PDB file of C-alpha atoms in Angstrom:
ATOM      1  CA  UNK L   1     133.988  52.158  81.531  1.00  0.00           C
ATOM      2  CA  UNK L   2     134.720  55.475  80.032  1.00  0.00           C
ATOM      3  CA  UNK L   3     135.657  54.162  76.921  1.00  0.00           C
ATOM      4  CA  UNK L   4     132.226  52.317  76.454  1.00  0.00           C
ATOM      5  CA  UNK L   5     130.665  55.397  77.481  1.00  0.00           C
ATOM      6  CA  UNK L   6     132.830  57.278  74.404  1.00  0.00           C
ATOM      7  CA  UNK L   7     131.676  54.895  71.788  1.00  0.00           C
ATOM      8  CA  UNK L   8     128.125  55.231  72.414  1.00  0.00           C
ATOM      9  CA  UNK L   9     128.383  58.809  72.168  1.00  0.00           C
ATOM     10  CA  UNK L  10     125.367  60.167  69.989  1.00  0.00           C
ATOM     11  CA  UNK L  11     123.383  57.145  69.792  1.00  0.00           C
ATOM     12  CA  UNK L  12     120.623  56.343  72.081  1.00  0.00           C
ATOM     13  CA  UNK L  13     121.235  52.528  72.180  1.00  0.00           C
ATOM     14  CA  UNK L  14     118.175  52.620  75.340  1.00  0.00           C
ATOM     15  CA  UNK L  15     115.681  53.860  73.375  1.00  0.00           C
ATOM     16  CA  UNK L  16     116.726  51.927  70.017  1.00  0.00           C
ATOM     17  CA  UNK L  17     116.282  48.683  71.844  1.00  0.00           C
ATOM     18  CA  UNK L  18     112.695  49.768  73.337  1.00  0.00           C
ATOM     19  CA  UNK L  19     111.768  50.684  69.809  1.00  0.00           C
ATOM     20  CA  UNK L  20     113.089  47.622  68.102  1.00  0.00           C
ATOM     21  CA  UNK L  21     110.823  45.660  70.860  1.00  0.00           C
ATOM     22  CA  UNK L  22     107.759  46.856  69.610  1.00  0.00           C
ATOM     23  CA  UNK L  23     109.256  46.658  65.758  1.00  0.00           C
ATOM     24  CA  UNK L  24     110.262  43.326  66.070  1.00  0.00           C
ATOM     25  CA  UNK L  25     107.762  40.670  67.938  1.00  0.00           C
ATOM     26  CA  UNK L  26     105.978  39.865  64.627  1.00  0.00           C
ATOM     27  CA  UNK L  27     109.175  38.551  62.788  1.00  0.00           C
ATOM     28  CA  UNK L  28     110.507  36.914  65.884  1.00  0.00           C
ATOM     29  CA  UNK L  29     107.054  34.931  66.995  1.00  0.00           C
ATOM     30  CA  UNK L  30     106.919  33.936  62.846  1.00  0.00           C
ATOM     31  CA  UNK L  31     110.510  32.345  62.939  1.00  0.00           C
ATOM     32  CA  UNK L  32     109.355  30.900  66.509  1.00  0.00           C
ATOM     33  CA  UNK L  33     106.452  29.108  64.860  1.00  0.00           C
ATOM     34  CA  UNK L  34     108.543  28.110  61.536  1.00  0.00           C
ATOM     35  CA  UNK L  35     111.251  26.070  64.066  1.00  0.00           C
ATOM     36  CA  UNK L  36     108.216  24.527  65.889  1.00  0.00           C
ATOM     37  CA  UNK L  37     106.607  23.245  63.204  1.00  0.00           C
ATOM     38  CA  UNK L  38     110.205  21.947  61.645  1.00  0.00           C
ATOM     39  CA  UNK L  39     110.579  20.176  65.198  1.00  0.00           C
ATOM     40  CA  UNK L  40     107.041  18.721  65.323  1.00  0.00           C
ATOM     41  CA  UNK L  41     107.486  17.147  61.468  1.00  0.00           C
ATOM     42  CA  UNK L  42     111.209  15.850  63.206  1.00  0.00           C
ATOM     43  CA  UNK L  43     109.080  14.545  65.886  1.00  0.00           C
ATOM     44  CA  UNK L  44     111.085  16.217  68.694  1.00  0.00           C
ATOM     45  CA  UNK L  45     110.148  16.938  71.945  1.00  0.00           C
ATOM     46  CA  UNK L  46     109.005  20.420  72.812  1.00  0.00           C
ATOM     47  CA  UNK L  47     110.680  21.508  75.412  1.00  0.00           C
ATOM     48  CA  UNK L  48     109.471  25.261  76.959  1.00  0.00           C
ATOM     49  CA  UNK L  49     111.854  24.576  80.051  1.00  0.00           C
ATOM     50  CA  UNK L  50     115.139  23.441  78.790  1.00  0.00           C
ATOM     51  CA  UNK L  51     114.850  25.868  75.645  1.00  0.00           C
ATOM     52  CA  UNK L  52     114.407  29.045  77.755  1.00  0.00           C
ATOM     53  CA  UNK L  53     117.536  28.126  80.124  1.00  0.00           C
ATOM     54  CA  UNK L  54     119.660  27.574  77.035  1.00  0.00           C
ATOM     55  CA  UNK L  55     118.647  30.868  75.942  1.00  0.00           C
ATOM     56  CA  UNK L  56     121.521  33.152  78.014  1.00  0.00           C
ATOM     57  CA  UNK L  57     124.464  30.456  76.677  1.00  0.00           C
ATOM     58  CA  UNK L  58     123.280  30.807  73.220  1.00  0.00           C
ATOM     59  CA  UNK L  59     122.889  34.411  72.840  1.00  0.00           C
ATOM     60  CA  UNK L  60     125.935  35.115  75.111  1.00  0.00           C
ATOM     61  CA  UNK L  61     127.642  32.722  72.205  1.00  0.00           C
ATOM     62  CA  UNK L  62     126.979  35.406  69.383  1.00  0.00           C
ATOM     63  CA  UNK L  63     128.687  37.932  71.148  1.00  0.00           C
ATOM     64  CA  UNK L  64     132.456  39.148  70.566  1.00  0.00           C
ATOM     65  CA  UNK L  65     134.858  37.699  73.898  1.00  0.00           C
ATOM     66  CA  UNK L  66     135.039  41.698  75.173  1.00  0.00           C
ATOM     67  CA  UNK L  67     131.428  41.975  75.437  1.00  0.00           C
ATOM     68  CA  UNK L  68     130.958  39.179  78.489  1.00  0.00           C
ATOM     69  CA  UNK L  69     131.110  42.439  80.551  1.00  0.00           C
ATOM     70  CA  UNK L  70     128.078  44.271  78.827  1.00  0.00           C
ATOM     71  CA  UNK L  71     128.943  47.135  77.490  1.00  0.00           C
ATOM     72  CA  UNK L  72     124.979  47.917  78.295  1.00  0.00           C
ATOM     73  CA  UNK L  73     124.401  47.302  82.279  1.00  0.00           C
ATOM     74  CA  UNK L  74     121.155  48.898  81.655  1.00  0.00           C
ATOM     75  CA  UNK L  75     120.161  46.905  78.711  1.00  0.00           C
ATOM     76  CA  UNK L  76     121.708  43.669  80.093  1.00  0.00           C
ATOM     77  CA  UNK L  77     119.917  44.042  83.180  1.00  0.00           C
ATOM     78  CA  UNK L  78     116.319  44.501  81.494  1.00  0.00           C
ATOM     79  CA  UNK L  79     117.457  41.242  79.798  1.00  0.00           C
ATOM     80  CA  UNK L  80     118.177  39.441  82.803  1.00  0.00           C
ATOM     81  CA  UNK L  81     114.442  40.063  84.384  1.00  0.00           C
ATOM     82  CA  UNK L  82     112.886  39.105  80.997  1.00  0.00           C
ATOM     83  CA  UNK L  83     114.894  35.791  81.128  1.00  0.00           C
ATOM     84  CA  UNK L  84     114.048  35.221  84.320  1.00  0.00           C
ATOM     85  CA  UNK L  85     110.647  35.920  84.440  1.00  0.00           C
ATOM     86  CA  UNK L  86     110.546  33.071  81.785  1.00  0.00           C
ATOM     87  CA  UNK L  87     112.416  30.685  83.514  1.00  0.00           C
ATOM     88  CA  UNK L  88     110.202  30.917  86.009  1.00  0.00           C
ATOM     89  CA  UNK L  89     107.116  30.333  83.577  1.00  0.00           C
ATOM     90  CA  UNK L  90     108.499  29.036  80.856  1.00  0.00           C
ATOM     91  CA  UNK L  91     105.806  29.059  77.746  1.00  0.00           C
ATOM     92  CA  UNK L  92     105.245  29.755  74.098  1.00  0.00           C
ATOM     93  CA  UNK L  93     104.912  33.512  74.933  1.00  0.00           C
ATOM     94  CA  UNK L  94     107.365  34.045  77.468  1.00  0.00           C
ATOM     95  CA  UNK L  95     109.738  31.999  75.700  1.00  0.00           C
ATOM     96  CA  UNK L  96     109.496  34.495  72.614  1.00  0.00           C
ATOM     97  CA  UNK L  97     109.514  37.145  74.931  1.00  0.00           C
ATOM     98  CA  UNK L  98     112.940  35.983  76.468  1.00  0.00           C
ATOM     99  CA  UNK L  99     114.193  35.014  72.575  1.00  0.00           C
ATOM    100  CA  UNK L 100     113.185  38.698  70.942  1.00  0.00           C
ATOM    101  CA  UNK L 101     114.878  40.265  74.030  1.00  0.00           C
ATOM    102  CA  UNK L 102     118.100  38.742  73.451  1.00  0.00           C
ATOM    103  CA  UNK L 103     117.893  38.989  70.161  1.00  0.00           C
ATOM    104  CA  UNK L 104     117.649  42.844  70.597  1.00  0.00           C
ATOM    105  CA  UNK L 105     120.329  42.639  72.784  1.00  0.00           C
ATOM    106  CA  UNK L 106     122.665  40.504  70.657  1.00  0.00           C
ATOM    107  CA  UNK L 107     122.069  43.380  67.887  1.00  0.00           C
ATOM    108  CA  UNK L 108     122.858  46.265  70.006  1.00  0.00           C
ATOM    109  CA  UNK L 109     126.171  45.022  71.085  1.00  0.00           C
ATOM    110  CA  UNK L 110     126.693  44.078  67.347  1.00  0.00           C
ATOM    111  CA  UNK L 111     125.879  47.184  66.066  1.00  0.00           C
ATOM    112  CA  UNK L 112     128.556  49.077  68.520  1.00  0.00           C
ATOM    113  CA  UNK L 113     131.178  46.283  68.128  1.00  0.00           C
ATOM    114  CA  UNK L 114     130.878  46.877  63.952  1.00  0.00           C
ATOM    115  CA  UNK L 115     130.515  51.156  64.298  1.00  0.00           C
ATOM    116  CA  UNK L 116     133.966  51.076  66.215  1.00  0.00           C
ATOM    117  CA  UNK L 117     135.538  48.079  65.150  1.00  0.00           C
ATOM    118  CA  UNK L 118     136.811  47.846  60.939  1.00  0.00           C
ATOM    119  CA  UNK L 119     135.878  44.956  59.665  1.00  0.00           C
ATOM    120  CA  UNK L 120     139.607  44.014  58.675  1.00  0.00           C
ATOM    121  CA  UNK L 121     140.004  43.625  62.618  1.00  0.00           C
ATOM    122  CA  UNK L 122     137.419  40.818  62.583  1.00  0.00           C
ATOM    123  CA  UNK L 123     138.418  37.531  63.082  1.00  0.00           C
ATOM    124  CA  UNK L 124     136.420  34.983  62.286  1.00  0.00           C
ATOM    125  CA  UNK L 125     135.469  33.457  65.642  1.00  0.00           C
ATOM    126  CA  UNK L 126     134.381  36.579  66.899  1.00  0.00           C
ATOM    127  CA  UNK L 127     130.555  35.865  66.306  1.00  0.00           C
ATOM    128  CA  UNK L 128     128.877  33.702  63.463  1.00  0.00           C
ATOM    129  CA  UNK L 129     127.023  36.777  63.198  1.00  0.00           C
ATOM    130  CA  UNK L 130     129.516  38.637  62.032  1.00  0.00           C
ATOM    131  CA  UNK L 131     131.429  36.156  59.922  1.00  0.00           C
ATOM    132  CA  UNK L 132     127.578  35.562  58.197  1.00  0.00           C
ATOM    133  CA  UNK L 133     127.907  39.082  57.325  1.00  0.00           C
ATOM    134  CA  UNK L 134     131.421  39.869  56.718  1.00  0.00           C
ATOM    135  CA  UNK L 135     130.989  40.596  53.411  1.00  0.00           C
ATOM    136  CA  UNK L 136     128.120  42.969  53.947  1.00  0.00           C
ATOM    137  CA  UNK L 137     130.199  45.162  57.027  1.00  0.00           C
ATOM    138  CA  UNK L 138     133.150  45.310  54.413  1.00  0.00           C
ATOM    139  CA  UNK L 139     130.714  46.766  51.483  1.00  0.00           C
ATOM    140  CA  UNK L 140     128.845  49.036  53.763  1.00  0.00           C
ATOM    141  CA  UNK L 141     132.818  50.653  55.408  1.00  0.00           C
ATOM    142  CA  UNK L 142     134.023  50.631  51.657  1.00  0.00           C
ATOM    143  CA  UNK L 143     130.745  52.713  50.757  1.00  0.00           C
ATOM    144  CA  UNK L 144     130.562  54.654  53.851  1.00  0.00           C
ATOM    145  CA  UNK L 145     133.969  55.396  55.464  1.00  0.00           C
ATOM    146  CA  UNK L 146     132.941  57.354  58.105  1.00  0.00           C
ATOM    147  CA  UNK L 147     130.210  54.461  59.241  1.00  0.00           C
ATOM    148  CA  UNK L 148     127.666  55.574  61.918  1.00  0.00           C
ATOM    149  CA  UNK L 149     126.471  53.928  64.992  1.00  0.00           C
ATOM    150  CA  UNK L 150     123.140  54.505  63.191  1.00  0.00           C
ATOM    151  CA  UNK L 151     124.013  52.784  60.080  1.00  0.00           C
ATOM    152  CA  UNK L 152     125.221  49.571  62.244  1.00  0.00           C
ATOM    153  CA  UNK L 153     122.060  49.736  64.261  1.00  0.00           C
ATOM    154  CA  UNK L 154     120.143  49.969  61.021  1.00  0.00           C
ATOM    155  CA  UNK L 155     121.592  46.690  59.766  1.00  0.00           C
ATOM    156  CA  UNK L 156     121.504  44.050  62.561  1.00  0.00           C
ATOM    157  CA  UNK L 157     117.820  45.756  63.391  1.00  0.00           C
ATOM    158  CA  UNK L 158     117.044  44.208  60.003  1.00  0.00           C
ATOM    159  CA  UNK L 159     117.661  41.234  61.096  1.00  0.00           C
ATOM    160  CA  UNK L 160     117.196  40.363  65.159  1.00  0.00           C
ATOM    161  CA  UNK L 161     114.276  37.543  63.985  1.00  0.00           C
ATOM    162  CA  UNK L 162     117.428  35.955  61.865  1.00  0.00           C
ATOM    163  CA  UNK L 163     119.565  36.556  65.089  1.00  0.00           C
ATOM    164  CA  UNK L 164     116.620  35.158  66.971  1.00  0.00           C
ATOM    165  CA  UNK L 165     116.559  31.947  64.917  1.00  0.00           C
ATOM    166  CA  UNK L 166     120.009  31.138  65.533  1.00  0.00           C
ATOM    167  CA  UNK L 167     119.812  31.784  69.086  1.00  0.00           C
ATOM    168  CA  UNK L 168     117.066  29.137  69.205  1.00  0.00           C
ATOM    169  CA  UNK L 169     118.686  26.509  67.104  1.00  0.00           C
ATOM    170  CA  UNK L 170     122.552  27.092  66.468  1.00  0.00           C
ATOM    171  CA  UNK L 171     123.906  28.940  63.829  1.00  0.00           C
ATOM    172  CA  UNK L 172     123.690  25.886  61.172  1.00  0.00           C
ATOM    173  CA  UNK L 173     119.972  25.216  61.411  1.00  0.00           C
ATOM    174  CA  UNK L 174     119.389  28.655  62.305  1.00  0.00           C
ATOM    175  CA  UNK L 175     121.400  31.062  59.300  1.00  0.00           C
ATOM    176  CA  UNK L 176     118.242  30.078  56.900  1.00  0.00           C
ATOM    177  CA  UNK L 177     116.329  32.936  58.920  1.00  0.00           C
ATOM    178  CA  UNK L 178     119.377  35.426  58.327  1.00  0.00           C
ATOM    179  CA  UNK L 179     118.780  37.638  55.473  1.00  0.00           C
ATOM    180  CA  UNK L 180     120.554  39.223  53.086  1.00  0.00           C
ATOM    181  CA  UNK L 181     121.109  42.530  54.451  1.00  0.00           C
ATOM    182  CA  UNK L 182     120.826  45.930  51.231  1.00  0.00           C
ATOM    183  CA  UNK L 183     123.538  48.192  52.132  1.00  0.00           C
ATOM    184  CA  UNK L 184     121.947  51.438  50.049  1.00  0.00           C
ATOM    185  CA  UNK L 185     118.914  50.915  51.873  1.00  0.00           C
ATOM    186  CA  UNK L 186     120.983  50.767  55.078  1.00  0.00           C
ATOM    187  CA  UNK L 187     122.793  54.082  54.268  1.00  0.00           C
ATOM    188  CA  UNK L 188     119.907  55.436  52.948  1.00  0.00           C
ATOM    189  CA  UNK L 189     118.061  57.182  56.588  1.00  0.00           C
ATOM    190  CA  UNK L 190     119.686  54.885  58.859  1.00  0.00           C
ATOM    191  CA  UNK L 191     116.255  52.748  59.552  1.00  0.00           C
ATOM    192  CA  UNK L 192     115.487  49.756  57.530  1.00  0.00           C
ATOM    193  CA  UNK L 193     112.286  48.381  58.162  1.00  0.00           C
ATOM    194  CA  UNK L 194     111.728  44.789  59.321  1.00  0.00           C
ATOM    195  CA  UNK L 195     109.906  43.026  56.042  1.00  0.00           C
ATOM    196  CA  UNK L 196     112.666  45.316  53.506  1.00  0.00           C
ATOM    197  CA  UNK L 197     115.816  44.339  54.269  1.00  0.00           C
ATOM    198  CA  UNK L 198     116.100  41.435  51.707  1.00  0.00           C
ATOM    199  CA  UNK L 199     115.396  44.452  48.852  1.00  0.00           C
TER     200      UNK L 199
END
């Protein structure tokens, strides 16, 4: 889609998500371990199997309607092996595997839909995501008018184990894991780090 293709111009949104991967397994297997230990005091069932095949509804759920085509074959396809592969095994590690991976992926489309999208074309169904944030996306195009794929990318990298959390559990039991997001720091290199973003 050439217009896809347009937007991502001068971003490498490939090798931002293979970076993120390594930047991100930490925060994602902590928020993993916080829900488990919620559902074992609840005395619910784990359930490996039936969590990782909810995981492609859930995440798919976050996303804005014109994204069920991904506007990241390449991406989306390394996302569909990883879920797979943990389907087919389905365990604590795979399943947070599977979970950081869409995560990832759930930011990355994110981060294009808010870089070339204002946010006063937002409505609120879009993505609880994005409604959770609204406020923030509004601050950082009043700031920044001429916002940057790199800015976006900055932002919703600060928070994939948030994003992972309500992929796991819904947005209502999962928005305690989304933090508040510091739109200087976002503007300030275009990287926040993973522990900083509540600064």
């Amino acid at each position: 889609n050439d217009e896809f293709e347009a937007n991502m111009a001068g971003f490498d949104y490939i090798q931002a998500f293979a970076l993120c991967v390594k930047e991100s397994k930490d925060a994602v297997d902590s928020v993993v371990i916080d829900i488990l230990r919620n559902k074992q005091r609840k005395g619910e069932l784990i359930s490996w199997d039936s969590w990782t095949l909810g995981l492609e509804a859930s995440l798919t759920a976050l996303l804005p309607r014109e994204y069920a085509t991904s506007p990241f074959p390449a991406i989306f396809g390394e996302l569909v092996y990883i879920l797979g592969d943990a389907e087919e095994d389905a365990n604590q590690a795979n399943f947070c595997r599977a979970l950081q991976a869409g995560a990832i992926y759930v930011a990355v489309c994110l981060s294009l839909f808010t870089a070339t999208h204002s946010p006063k074309a937002y409505e609120s169904r879009l993505s609880p995501i994005l409604s959770h944030y609204s406020h923030t996306t509004k601050k950082l195009w009043q700031v920044e008018p001429n916002v940057q794929k790199k800015h976006t990318f900055a932002m919703m990298k600060s928070i994939v184990d948030g994003i992972a959390g309500v992929i796991a559990v819904g947005y209502h039991d999962g928005k305690q894991y989304l933090k508040p997001v510091s739109v200087p720091q976002i503007l300030d290199d275009g990287t926040v780090s993973e522990g900083s973003a509540s600064s």
